[in-house]
mmCIF file of C-alpha atoms in Angstrom:
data_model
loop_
_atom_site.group_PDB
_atom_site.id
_atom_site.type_symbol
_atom_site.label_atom_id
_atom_site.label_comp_id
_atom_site.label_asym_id
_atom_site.label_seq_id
_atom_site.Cartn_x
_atom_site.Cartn_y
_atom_site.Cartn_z
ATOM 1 C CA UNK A 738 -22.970 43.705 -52.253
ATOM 2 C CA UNK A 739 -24.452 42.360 -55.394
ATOM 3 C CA UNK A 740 -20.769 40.653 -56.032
ATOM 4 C CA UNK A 741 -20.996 39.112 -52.693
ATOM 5 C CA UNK A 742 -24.555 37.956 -53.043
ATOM 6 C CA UNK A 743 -23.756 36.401 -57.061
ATOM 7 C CA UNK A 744 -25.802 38.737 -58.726
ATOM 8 C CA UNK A 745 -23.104 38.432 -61.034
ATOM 9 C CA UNK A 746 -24.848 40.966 -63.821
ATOM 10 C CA UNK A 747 -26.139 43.691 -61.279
ATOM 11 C CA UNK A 748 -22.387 43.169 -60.008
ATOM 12 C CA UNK A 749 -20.884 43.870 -63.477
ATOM 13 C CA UNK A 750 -23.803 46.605 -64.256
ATOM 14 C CA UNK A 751 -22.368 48.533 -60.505
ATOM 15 C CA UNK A 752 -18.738 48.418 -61.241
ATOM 16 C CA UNK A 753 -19.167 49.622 -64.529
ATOM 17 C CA UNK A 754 -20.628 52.630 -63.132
ATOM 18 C CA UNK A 755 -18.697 53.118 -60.539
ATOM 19 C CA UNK A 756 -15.164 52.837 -62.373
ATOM 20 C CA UNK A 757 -16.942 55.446 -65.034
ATOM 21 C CA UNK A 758 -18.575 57.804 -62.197
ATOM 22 C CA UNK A 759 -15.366 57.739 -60.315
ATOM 23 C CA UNK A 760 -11.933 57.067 -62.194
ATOM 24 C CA UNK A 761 -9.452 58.492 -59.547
ATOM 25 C CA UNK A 762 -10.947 57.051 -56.480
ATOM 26 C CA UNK A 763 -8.750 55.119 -54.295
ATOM 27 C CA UNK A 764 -11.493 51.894 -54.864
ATOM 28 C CA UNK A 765 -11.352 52.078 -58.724
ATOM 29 C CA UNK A 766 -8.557 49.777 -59.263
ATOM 30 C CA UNK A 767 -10.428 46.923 -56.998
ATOM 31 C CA UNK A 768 -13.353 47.693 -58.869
ATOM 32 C CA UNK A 769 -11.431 46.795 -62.182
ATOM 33 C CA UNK A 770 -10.264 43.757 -60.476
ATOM 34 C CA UNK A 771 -13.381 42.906 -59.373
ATOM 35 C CA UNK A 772 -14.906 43.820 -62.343
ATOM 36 C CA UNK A 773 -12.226 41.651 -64.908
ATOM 37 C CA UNK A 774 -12.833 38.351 -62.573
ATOM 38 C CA UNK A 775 -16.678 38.700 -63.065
ATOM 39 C CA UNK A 776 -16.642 39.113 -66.953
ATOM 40 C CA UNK A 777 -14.076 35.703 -66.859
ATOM 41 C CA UNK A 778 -16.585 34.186 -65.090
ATOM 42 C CA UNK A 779 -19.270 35.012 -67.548
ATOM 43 C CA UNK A 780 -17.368 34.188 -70.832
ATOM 44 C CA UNK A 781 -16.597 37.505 -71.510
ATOM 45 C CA UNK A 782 -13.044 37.406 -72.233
ATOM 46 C CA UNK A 783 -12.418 40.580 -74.500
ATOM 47 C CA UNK A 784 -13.602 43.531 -72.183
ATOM 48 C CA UNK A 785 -11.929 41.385 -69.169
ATOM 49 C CA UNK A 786 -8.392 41.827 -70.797
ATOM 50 C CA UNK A 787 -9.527 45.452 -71.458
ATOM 51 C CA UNK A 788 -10.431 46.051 -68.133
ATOM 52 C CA UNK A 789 -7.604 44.165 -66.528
ATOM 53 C CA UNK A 790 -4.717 45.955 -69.067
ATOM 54 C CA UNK A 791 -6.042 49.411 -67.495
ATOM 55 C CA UNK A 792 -4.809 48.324 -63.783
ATOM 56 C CA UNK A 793 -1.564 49.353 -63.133
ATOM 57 C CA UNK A 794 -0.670 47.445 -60.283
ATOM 58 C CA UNK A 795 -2.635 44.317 -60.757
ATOM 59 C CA UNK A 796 -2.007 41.191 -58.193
ATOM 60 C CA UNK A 797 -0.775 37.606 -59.252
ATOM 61 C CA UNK A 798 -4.369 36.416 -59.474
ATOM 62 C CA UNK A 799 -5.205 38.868 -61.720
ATOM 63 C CA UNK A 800 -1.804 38.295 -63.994
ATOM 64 C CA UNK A 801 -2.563 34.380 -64.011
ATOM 65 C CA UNK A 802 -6.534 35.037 -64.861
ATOM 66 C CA UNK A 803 -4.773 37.211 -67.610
ATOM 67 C CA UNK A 804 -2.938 34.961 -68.727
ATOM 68 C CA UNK A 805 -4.996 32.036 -69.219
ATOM 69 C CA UNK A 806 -7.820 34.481 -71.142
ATOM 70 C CA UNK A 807 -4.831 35.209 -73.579
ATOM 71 C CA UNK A 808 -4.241 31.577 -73.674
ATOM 72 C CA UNK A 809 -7.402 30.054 -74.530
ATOM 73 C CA UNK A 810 -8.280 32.905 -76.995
ATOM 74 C CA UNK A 811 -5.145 31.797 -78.773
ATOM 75 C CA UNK A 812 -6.835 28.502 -78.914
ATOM 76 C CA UNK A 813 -9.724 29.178 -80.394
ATOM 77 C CA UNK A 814 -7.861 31.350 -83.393
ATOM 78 C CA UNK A 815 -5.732 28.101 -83.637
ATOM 79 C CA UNK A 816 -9.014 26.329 -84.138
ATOM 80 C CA UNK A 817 -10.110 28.586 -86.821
ATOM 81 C CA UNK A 818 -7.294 28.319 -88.405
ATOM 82 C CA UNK A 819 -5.809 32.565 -87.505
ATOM 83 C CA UNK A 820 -2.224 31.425 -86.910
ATOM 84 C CA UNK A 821 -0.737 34.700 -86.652
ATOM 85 C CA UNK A 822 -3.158 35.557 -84.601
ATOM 86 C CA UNK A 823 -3.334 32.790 -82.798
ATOM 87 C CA UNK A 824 0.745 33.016 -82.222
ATOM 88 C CA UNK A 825 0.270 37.131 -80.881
ATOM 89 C CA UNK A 826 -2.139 35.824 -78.223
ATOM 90 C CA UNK A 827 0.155 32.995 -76.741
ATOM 91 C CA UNK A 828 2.982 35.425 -77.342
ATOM 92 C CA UNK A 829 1.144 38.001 -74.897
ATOM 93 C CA UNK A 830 -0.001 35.081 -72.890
ATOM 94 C CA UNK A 831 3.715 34.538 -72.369
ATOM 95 C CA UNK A 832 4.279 37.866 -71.181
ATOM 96 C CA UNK A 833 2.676 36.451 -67.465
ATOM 97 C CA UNK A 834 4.188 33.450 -67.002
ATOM 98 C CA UNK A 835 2.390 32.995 -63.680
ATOM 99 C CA UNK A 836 1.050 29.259 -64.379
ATOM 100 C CA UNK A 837 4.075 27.538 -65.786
ATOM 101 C CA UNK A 838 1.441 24.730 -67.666
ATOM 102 C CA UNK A 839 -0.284 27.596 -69.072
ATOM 103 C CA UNK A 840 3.633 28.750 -70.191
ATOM 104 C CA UNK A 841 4.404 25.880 -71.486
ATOM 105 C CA UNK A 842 0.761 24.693 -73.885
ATOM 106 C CA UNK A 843 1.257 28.707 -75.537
ATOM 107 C CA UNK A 844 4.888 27.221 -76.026
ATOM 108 C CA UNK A 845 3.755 24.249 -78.010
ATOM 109 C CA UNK A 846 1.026 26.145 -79.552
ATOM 110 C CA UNK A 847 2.740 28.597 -80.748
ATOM 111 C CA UNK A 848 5.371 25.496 -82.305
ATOM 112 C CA UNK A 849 2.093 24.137 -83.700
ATOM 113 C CA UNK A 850 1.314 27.186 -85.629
ATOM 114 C CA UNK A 851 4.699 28.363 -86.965
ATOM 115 C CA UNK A 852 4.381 24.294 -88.122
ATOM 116 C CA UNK A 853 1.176 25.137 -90.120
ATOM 117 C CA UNK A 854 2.130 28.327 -91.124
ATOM 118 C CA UNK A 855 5.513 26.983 -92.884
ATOM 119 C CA UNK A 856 3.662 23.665 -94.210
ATOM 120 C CA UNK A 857 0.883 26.575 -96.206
ATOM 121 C CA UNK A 858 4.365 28.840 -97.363
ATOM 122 C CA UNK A 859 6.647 25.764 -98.095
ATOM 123 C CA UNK A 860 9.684 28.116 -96.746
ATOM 124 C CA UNK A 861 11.468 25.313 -95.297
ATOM 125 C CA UNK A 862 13.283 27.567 -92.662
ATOM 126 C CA UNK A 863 10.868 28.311 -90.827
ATOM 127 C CA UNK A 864 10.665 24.911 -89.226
ATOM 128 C CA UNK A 865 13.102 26.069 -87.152
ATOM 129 C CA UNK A 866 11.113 28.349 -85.306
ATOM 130 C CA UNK A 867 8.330 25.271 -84.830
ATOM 131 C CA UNK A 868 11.198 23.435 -83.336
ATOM 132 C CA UNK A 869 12.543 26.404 -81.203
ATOM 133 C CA UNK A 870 9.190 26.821 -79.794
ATOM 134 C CA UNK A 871 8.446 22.884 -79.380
ATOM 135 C CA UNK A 872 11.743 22.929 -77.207
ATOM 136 C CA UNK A 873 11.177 25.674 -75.170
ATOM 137 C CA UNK A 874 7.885 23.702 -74.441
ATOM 138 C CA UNK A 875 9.668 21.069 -73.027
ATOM 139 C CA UNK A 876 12.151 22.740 -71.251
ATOM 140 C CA UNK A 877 9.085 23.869 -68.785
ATOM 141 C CA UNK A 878 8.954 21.060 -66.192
ATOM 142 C CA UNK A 879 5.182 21.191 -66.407
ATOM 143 C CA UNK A 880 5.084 20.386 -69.971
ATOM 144 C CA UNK A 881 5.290 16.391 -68.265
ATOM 145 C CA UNK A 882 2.131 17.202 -66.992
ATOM 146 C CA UNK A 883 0.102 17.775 -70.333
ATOM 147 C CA UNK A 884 -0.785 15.129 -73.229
ATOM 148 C CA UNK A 885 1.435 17.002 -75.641
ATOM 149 C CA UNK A 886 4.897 16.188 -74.048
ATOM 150 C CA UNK A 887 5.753 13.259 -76.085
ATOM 151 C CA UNK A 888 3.917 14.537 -79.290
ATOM 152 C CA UNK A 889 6.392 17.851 -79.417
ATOM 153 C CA UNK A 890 8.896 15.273 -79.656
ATOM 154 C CA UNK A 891 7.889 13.347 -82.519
ATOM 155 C CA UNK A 892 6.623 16.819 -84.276
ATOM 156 C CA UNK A 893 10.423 17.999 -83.772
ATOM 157 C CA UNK A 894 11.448 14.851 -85.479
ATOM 158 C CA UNK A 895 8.785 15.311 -88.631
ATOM 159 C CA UNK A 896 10.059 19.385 -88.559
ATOM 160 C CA UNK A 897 13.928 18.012 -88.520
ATOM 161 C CA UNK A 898 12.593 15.530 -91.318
ATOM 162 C CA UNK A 899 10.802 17.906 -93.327
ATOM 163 C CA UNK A 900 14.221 19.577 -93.563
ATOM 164 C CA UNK A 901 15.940 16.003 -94.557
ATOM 165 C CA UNK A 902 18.298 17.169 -91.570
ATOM 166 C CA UNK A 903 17.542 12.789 -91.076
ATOM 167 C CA UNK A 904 19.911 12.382 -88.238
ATOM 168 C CA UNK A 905 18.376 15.051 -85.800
ATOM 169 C CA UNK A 906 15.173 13.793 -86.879
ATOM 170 C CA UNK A 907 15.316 9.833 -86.156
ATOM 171 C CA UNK A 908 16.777 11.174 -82.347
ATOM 172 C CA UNK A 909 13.755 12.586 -81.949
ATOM 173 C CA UNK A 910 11.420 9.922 -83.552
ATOM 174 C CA UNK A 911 13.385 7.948 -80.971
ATOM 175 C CA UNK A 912 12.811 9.655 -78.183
ATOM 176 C CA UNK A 913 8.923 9.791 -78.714
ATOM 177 C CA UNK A 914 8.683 6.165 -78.863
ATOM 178 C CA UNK A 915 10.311 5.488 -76.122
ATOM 179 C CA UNK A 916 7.900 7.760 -74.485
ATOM 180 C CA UNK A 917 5.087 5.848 -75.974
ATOM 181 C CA UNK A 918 6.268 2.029 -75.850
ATOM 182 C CA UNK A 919 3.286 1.189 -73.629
ATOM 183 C CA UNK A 920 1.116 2.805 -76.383
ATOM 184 C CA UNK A 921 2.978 1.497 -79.353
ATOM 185 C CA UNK A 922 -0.284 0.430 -81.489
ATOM 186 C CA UNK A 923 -1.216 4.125 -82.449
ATOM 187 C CA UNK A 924 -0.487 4.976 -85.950
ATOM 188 C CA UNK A 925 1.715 7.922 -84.667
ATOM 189 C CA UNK A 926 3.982 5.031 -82.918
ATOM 190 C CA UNK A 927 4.506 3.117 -86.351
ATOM 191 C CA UNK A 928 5.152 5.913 -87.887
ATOM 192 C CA UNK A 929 7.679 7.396 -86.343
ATOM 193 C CA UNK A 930 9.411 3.934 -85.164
ATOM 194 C CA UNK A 931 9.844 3.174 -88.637
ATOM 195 C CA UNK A 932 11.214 6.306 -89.494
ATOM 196 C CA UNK A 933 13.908 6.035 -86.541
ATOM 197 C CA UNK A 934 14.828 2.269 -88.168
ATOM 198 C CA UNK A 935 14.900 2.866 -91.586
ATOM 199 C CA UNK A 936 17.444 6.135 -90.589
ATOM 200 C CA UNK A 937 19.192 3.920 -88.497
ATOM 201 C CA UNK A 938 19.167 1.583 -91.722
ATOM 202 C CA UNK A 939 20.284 3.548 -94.070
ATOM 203 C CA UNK A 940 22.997 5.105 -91.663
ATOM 204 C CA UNK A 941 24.160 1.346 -91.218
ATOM 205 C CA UNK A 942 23.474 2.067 -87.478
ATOM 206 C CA UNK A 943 21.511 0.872 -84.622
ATOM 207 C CA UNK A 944 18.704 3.001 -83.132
ATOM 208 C CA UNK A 945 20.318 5.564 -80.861
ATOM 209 C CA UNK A 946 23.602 5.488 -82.655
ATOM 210 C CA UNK A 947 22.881 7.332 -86.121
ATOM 211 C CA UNK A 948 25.683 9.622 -87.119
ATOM 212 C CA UNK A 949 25.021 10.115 -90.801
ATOM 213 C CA UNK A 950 22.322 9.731 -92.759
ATOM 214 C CA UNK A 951 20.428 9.687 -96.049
ATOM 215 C CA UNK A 952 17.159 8.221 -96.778
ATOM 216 C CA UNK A 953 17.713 5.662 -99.443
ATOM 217 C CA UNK A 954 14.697 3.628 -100.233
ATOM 218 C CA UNK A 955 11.892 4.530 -97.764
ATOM 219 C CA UNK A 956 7.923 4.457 -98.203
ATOM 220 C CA UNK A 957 5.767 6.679 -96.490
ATOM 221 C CA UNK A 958 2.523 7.644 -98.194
ATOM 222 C CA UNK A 959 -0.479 9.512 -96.549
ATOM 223 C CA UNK A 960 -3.557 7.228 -94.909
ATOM 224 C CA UNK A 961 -5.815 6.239 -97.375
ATOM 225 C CA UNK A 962 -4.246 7.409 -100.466
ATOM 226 C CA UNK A 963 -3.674 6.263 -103.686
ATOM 227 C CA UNK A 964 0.020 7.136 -103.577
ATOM 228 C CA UNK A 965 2.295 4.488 -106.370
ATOM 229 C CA UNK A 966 5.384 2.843 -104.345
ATOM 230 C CA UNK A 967 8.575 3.540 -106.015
ATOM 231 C CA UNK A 968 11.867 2.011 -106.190
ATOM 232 C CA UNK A 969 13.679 5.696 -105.427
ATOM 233 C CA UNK A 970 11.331 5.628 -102.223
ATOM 234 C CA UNK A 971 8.522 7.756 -100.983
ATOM 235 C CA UNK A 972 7.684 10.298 -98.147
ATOM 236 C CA UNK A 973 4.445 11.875 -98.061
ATOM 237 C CA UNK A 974 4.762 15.159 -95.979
ATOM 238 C CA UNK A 975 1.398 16.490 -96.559
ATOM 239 C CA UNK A 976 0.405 15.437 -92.865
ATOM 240 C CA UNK A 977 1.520 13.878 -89.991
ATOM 241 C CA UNK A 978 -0.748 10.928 -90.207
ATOM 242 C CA UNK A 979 1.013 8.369 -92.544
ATOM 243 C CA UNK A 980 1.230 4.985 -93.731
ATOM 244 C CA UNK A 981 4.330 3.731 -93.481
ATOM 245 C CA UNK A 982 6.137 0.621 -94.618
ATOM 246 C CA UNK A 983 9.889 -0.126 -95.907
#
């Protein structure tokens, strides 16, 4: 009753006692249900994925509030800079793929951290498990509906790049400004446009036909910075927000 009236803390403070006074009743798994929406509802998200991991049998409304819990906790560890931990909680987000946006953000998020994670070990390989999990982000049709669809393009272009793997990488450059071209005065744009030429360039292709290619004499220095041009060419891979010239 105290559910039903939004006496959300009397609610909580009833089901509580009811789920401990009476474990095996036939009601106790509604209670928990009951129970792990409430404590969602009032920012409580670590004794609402306690609460909803001890149902058995749980329904898809459950599963989806389950998963999104998972997924924003995973956001706020990416925040603070956990990436592991930040990774395990989209990972178990992923385990209820009920809301296919919510799939497809722990996708990219999880691409985003394996990203930071290799950047801080400089273990070049593992780039390719930023770029597996960028891809599998937009292999989710719903990935079109976030702001991050034509980002995970350009970041598989700076992981391929980071690798000097420079053919894979201008494709992908490519791609994300063609994505943006009605947004082509970001920083992000001019970066990665000249990035896709000066491949092409050096290739001695056009733009969308690069089959081989090596760097040759390219500038790309970090935003503000006091980085010297030189004639062998520079790439700044500290971050993805450059200043780039040829």
């Amino acid at each position: 009753l105290s559910y039903e009236l939004k006496y959300q803390k009397e609610g909580l403070d009833a089901f509580r006692l009811f789920i401990k006074n009476y474990p095996k009743s036939t009601n106790a798994n509604e209670a928990k249900e009951l129970l792990g929406q409430i404590l969602v509802l009032n920012g409580n998200p670590k004794e609402a994925l306690e609460v909803i991991e001890s149902i058995p049998n749980r329904s898809e409304k459950l599963n989806e509030a389950y998963q999104k819990i998972l997924y924003y906790l995973g956001v706020d560890l990416f925040n603070n800079k956990k990436y592991d931990d930040a990774i395990s909680s989209f990972t178990k987000s992923l385990t209820q793929p009920v809301n296919r946006k919510i799939k497809a953000l722990s996708y990219f998020w999880i691409g985003e951290s394996k990203y930071r994670l290799t950047e801080a070990s400089g273990n070049k390989d593992g780039y390719d498990d930023a770029i597996e999990n960028y891809k599998n982000f937009l292999y989710v049709g719903e990935s079109q509906q976030t702001q991050f669809y034509s980002a995970a393009n350009y970041n598989i272009g700076y992981c391929f790049f980071r690798q000097e793997d420079y053919v894979k990488a201008g494709t992908y450059f490519e791609k994300y400004c063609w994505l943006e071209k009605s947004n082509n005065k970001s920083s992000r744009f001019t970066d990665a446009k000249l990035r896709a030429e000066t491949i092409a360039k050096n290739s001695g292709s056009d733009l969308g036909s690069v089959k081989k290619a090596t760097m040759g004499v390219f500038q790309i220095t970090g935003q503000n910075s006091n980085e010297d041009y030189s004639y062998g060419g520079v790439y700044n891979t500290s971050s993805r927000e450059k200043t780039a010239s040829i």
